[in-house]
Coordinates of C-alpha atoms and ligand atoms in Angstrom, one line a residue:
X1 CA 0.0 0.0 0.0
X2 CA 1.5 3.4 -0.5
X3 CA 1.8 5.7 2.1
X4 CA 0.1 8.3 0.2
X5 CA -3.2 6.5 -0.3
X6 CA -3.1 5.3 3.6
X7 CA -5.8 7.4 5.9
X8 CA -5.4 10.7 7.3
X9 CA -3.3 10.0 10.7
X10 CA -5.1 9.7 14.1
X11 CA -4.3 11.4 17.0
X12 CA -5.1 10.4 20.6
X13 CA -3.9 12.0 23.9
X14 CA -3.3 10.4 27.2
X15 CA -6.2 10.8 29.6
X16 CA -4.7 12.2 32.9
X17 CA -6.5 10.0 35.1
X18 CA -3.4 9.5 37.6
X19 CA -1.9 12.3 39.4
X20 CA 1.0 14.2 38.3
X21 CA 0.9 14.5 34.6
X22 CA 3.1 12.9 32.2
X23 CA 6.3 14.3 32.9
X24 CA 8.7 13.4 36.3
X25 CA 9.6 17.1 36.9
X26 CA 8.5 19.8 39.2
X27 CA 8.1 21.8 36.4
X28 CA 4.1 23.7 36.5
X29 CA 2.2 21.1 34.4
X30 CA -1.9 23.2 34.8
X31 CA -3.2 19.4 34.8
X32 CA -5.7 17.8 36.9
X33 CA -6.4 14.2 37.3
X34 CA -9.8 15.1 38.4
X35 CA -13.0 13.9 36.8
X36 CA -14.1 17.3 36.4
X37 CA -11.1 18.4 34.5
X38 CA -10.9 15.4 32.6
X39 CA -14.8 15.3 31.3
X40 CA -14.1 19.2 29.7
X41 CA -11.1 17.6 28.1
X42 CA -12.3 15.4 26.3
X43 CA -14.9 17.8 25.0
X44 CA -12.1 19.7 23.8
X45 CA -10.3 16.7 22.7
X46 CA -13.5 15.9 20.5
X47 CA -13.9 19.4 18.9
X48 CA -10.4 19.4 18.5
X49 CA -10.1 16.6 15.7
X50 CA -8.9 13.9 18.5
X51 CA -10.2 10.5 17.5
X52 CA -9.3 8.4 20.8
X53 CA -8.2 8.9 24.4
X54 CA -6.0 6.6 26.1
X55 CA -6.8 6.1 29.9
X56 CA -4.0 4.4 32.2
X57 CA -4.2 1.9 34.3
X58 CA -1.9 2.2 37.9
X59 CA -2.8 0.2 40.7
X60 CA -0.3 2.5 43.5
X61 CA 1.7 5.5 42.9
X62 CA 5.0 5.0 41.9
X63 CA 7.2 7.7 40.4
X64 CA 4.3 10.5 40.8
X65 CA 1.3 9.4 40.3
X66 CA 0.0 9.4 43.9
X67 CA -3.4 9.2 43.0
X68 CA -4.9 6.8 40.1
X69 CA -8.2 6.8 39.2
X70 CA -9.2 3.3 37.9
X71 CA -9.1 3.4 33.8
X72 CA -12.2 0.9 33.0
X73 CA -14.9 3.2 34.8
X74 CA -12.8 6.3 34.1
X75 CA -12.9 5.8 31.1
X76 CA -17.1 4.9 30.8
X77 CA -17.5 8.3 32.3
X78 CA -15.6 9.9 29.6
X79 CA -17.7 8.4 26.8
X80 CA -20.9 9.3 28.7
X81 CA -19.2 13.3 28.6
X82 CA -18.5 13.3 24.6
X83 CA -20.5 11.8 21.6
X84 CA -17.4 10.7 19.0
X85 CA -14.7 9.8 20.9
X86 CA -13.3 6.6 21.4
X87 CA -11.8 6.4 24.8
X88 CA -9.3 3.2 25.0
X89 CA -9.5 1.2 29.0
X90 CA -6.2 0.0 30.3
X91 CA -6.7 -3.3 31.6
X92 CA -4.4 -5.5 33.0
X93 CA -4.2 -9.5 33.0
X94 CA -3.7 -10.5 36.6
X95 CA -6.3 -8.1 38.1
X96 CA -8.7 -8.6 35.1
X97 CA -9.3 -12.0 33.8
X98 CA -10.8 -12.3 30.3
X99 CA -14.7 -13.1 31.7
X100 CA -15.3 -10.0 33.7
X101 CA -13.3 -8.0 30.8
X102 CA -15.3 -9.6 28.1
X103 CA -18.7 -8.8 30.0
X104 CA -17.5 -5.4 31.2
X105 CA -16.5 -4.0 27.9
X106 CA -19.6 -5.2 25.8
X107 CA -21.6 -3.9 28.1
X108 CA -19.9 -0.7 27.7
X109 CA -19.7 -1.0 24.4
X110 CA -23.8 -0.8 24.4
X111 CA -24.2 1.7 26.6
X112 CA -21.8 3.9 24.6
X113 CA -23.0 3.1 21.1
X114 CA -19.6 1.0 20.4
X115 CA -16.9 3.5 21.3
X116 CA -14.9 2.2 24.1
X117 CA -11.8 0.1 23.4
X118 CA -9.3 -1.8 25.5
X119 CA -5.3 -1.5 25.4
X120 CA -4.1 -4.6 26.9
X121 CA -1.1 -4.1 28.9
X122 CA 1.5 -6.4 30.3
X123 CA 3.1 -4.8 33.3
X124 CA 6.4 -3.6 34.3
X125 CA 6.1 -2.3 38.0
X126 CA 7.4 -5.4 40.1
X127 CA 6.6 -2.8 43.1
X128 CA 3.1 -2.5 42.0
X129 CA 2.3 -6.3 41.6
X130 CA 3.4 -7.4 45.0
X131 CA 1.4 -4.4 46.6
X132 CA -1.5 -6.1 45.7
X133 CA -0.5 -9.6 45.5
X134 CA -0.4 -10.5 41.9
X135 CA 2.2 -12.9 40.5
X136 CA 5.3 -11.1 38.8
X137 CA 5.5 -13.2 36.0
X138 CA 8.6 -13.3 34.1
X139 CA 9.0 -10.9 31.0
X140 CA 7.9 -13.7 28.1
X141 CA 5.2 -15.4 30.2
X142 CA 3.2 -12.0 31.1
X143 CA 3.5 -11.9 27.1
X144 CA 2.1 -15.6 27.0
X145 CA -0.8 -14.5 29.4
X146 CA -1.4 -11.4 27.8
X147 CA -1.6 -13.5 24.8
X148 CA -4.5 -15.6 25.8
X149 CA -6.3 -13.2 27.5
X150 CA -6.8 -11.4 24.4
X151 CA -8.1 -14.7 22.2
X152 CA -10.0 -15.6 25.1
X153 CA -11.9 -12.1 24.7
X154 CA -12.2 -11.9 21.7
X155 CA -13.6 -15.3 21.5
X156 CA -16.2 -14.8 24.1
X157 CA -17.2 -11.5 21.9
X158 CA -17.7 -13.3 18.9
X159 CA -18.4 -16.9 19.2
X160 CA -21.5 -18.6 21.3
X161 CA -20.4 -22.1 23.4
X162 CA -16.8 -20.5 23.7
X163 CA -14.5 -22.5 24.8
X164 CA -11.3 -22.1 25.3
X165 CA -8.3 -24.4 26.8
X166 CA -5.1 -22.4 27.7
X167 CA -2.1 -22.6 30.5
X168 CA -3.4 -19.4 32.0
X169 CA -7.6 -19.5 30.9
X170 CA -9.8 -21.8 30.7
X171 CA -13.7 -21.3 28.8
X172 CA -16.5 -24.0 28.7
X173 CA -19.0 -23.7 26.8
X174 CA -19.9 -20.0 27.5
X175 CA -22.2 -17.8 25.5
X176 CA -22.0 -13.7 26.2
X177 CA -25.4 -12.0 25.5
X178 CA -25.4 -9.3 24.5
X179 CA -22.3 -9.6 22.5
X180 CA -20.4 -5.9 21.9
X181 CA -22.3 -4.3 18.8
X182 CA -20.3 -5.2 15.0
X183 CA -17.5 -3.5 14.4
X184 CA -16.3 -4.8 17.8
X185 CA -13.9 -3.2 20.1
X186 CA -10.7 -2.5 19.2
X187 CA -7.9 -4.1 20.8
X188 CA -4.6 -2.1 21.8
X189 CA -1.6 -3.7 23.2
X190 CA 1.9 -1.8 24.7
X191 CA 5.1 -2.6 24.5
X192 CA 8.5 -3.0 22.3
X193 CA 10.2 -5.9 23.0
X194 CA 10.5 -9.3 20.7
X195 CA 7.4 -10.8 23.2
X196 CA 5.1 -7.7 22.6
X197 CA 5.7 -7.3 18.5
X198 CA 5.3 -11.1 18.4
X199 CA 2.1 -11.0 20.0
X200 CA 0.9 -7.8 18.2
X201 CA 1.7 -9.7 15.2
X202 CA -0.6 -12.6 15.8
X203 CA -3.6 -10.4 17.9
X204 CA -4.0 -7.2 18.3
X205 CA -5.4 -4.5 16.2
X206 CA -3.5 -1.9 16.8
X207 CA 0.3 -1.7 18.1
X208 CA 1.4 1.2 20.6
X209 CA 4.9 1.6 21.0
X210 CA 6.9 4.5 22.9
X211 CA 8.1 7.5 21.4
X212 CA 11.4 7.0 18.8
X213 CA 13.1 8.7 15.8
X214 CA 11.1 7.9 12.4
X215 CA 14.4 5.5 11.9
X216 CA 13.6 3.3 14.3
X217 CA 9.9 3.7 14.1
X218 CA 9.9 2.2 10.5
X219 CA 12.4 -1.0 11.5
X220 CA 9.9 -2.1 14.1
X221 CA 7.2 -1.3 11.5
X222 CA 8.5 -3.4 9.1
X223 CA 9.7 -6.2 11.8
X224 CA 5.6 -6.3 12.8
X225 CA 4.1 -6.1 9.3
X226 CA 6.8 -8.9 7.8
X227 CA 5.7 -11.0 11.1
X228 CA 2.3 -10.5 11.0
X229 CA 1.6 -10.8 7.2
X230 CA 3.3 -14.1 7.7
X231 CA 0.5 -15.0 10.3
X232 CA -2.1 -13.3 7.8
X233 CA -3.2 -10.7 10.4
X234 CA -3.2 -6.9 10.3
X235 CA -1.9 -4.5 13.0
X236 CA -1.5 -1.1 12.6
X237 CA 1.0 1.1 14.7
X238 CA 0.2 4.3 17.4
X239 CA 3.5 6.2 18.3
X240 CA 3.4 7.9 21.5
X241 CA 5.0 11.6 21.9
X242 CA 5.4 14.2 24.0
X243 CA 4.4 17.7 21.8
X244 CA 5.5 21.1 23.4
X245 CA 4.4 23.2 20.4
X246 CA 4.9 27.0 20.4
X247 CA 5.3 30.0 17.9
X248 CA 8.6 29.7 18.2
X249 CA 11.3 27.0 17.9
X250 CA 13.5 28.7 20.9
X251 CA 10.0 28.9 22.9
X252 CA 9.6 24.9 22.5
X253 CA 12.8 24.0 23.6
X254 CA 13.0 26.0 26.3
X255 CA 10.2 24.5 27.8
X256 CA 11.9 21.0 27.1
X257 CA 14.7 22.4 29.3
X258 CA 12.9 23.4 32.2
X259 CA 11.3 20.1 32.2
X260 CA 14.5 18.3 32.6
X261 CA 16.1 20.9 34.8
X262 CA 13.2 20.5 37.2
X263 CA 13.4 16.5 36.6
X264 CA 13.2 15.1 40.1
X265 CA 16.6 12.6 39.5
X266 CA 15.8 10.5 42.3
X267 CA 12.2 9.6 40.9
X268 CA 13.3 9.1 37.6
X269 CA 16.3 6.7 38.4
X270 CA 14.5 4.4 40.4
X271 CA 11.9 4.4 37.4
X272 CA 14.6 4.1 34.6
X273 CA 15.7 0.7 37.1
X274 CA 12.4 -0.2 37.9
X275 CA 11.3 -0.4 33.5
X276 CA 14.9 -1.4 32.4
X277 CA 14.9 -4.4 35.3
X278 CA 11.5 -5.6 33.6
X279 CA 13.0 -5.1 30.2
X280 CA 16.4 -7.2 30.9
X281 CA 14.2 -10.5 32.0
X282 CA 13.2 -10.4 28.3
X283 CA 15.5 -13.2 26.6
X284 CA 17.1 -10.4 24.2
X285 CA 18.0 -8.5 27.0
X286 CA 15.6 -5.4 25.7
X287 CA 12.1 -3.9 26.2
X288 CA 10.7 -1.0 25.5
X289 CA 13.2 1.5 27.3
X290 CA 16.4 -0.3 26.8
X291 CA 17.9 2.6 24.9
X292 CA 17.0 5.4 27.1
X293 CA 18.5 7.7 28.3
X294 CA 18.3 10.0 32.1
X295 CA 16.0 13.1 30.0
X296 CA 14.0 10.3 27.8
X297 CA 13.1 9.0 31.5
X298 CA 11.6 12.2 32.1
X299 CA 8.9 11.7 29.7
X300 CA 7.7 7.8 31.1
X301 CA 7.1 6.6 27.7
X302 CA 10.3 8.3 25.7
X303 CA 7.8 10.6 24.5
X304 CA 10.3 13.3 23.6
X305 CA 12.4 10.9 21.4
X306 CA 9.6 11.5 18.7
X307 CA 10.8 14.9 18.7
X308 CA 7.2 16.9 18.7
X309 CA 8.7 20.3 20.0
X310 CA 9.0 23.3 17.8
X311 CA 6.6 25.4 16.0
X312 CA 3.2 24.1 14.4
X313 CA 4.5 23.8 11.0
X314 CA 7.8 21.8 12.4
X315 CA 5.5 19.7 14.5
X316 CA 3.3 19.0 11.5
X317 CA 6.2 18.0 9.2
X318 CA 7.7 15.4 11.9
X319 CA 4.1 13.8 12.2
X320 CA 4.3 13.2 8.8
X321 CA 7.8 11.9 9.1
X322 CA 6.6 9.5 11.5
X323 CA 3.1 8.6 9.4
X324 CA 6.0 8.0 6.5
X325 CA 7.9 5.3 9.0
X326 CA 4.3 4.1 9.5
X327 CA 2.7 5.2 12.2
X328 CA -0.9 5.4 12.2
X329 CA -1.9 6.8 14.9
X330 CA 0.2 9.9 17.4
X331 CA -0.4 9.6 20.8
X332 CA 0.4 12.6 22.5
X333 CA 1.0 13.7 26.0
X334 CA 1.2 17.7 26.9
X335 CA 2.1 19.7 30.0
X336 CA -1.0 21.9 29.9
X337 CA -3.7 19.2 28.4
X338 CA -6.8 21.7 28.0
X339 CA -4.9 24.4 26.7
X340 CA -2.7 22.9 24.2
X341 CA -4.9 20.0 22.7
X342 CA -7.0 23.1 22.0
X343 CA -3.8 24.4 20.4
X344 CA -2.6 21.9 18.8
X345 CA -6.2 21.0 17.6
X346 CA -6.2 24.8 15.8
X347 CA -2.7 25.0 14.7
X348 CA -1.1 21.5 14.2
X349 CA -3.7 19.2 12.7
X350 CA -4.8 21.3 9.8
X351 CA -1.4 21.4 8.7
X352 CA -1.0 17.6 9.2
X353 CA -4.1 17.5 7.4
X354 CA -2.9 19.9 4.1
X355 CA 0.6 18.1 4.1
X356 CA -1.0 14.7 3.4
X357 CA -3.2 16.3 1.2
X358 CA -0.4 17.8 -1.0
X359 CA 1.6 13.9 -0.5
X360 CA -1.6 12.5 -2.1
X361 CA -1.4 15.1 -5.2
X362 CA 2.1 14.5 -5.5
X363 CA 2.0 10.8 -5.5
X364 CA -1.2 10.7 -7.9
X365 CA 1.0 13.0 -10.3
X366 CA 3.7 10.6 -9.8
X367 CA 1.6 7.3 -10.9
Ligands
FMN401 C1 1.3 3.6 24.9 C2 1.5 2.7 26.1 C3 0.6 2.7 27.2 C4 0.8 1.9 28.3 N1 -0.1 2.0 29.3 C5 0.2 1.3 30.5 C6 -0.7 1.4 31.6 O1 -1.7 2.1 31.6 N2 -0.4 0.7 32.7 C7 0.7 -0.1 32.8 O2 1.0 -0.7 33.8 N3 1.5 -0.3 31.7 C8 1.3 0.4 30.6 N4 2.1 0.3 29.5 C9 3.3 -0.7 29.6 C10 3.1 -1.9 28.6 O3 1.9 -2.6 28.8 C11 4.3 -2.8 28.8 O4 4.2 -3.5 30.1 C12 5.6 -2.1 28.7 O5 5.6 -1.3 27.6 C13 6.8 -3.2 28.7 O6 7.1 -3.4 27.4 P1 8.3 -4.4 26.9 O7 7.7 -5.7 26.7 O8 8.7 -3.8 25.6 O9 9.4 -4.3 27.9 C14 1.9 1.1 28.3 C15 2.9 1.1 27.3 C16 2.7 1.9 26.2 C17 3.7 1.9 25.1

C-alpha cells in the first residue's frame, strides 16, 4: 500500500487519570487528574479533531502518580461526557481475567454506542504487583498471558459455546449476551520488546509503541508487518510523543529544558531501574526502554524521542515523518492538556491534514 493512499493520521492524547501529569519534573504542568477536568477535556479533545483517548491503568503511585483513578470506569464516564470519541481502557491481565473484561466492555460497548476500546497491557512495576498480591511473572510469560487473554476475549465476543483451553484460561462452553455491537472493540496492546511485537503480530489491532526517531519507528514497522503478514493478520502502529508546540522554535525548547532541569533525578532513576529491570528478564535483554536515556526517562514513555517540539509547522512536518515510517496513529502527551490539545487541535492538525493532502497530489501526479 502506499503511504500516500493510507488514511489521514489519528491522533489520541493520554487521559490524565493519575496524578501528576506525564512528565517526572517539578516543572508547572496546569493538569488535573480530576473527573471534572478530565470530562471538559475530552470535549475539547473531540472538537479538536482527537479521534481516541488513552486512559492508564496504575494500581499505587510509583514515580508521581499518587493518586490513580481506575481506567475501566474512568474511562465509561468519559464516553458518557462526549458523543465521538473513542476512549481506550487500560486493563491489566492478573487483576482482570478475560470473563469479567469480556462482560464489562460489551456492556460498555452498548451503553456507549460502540466507542470504548481496550489497550491490553503487560506490566512492568514489580513494586506494583506485589502491593497487591499478583504474580510477577517473568518478561515472556506475562506476554504468553497477555496472549491468551486477548483470544479468550475476543472469542467470548464473537463466538457462542466459547470454549477455550489455555495454560493461564480456561472457557467452557460459554455464550456472552449481549455480545459488543459489530464492528467490535478494538484491541490495543503496549510494548516494544520481541514478546510484545510477536504477540501484536498474531492479535492485536493496533500496536502502541513509545516515542522514537522515524528511523527506528519504521524497523519495528517493518519487523511487525513482515511478522504479521506471515501470520495473515493486520496491525496497525500508534507512536506515543510528547508535543510542546509554540510560535517559536526557541519557545519549545526552552520548555523541554525546564522540564528536565526540574526533573526530580531520584524519581526518575528508580523508574529508569524499575522499566529497564522488567526489560532485561526479556530473553534479548531489551524492552521497550532499553535505549534510554536519564532526559527520555523524564517523559515515562520516551515521548520526547519523537521529537514533537517546535513550531506548528515543524511539529506537523515530523508527524508526517513518523506517518511516513508508518505510524498510524500519534499519541500525544502535553504539559497543559486543556490548553494545548485546544492548540494543537487549531494549529497543528490542519497542517497535518494539508501536508497529506499535497503527499496525495504529488503521489497521484507521480503514478
Ligand atoms: C502507549 C503505552 C501505554 C501503556 N499503558 C500502560 C498502563 O496504563 N499501565 C501499565 O501498567 N503499563 C502500561 N504500558 C506498559 C506496557 O503494557 C508494557 O508493560 C511495557 O511497555 C513493557 O514493554 P516491553 O515488553 O517492551 O518491555 C503502556 C505502554 C505503552 C507503550
Amino acid at each position: 500500500m502506499s503511504h500516500t493512499k493510507r488514511e489521514p493520521v489519528k491522533f489520541a492524547y493520554w487521559v490524565p487519570n493519575v496524578s501528576g501529569g506525564l512528565v517526572i519534573s517539578n516543572i508547572e504542568q496546569r493538569t488535573s487528574w480530576t473527573i471534572d477536568y478530565n470530562r471538559k477535556l475530552a470535549q475539547i479533545a473531540e472538537a479538536s479533531g482527537f479521534e481516541y483517548a488513552l486512559s492508564q491503568i496504575r494500581f499505587t503511585a510509583g514515580y508521581g502518580a499518587e493518586f490513580q483513578h481506575e481506567s475501566v470506569s474512568f474511562s465509561h464516564a468519559l464516553l458518557e461526557s462526549t458523543k465521538t470519541l473513542k476512549v481506550i481502557a487500560a486493563i491489566l491481565p492478573g487483576p482482570w481475567n478475560p470473563a469479567l473484561a469480556a462482560k464489562q466492555i460489551a456492556t460498555i460497548n452498548h451503553l456507549t454506542n460502540g466507542r470504548v476500546a481496550v489497550n491490553v497491557v503487560s506490566g512492568w512495576f514489580r513494586g506494583e504487583f506485589a502491593a497487591i498480591g499478583e504474580h510477577w511473572l517473568d518478561h515472556d510469560e506475562r506476554y504468553r498471558r497477555s496472549e491468551e487473554f486477548i483470544r479468550a476475549m475476543r472469542g467470548i465476543w464473537t463466538e457462542d459455546n466459547f470454549a477455550f483451553r489455555g495454560d493461564f484460561y480456561r472457557f467452557n462452553n460459554y455464550s456472552l449476551k449481549p455480545k459488543p455491537l459489530d464492528p467490535q472493540p478494538e484491541i490495543f496492546q503496549g510494548g516494544s520488546s520481541r514478546a510484545a511485537r510477536d504477540m501484536a503480530a498474531r492479535v492485536s489491532d493496533w500496536y502502541f509503541t513509545n516515542g522514537n526517531t522515524p528511523d527506528q519507528i519504521a524497523k519495528q514497522v517493518n519487523d511487525i508487518r513482515t511478522k504479521a503478514k506471515e501470520n495473515n493478520h493486520f496491525v496497525r502502529i500508534g507512536v506515543n510523543g510528547f508535543a510542546i508546540v509554540r510560535e517559536t522554535e526557541e519557545e519549545a525548547k526552552a520548555v523541554l529544558a525546564e522540564i528536565i532541569e526540574k526533573a526530580n533525578p531520584e524519581a526518575v532513576n528508580a523508574f529508569g531501574h524499575e522499566v529497564k529491570n522488567a526489560g532485561k528478564a526479556s530473553p534479548e535483554g531489551e524492552g521497550n526502554w532499553a535505549k534510554s536515556s536519564f532526559e527520555d526517562l523524564v517523559q515515562y514513555n520516551d515521548g520526547f524521542r519523537s521529537n514533537l517540539i517546535g513550531t506548528p509547522r515543524q511539529v506537523a512536518e515530523r508527524i508526517i515523518d513518523l506517518k511516513r515510517a508508518g505510524a498510524d496513529l500519534i499519541l500525544l502527551g502535553f504539559l497543559h492538556f486543556q490548553e494545548e490539545v485546544e492548540y494543537f487541535g487549531k494549529h497543528v492538525i490542519p497542517l497535518v491534514r494539508e501536508l497529506e493532502a499535497a503527499e496525495a497530489v504529488q503521489s497521484v501526479a507521480a503514478e
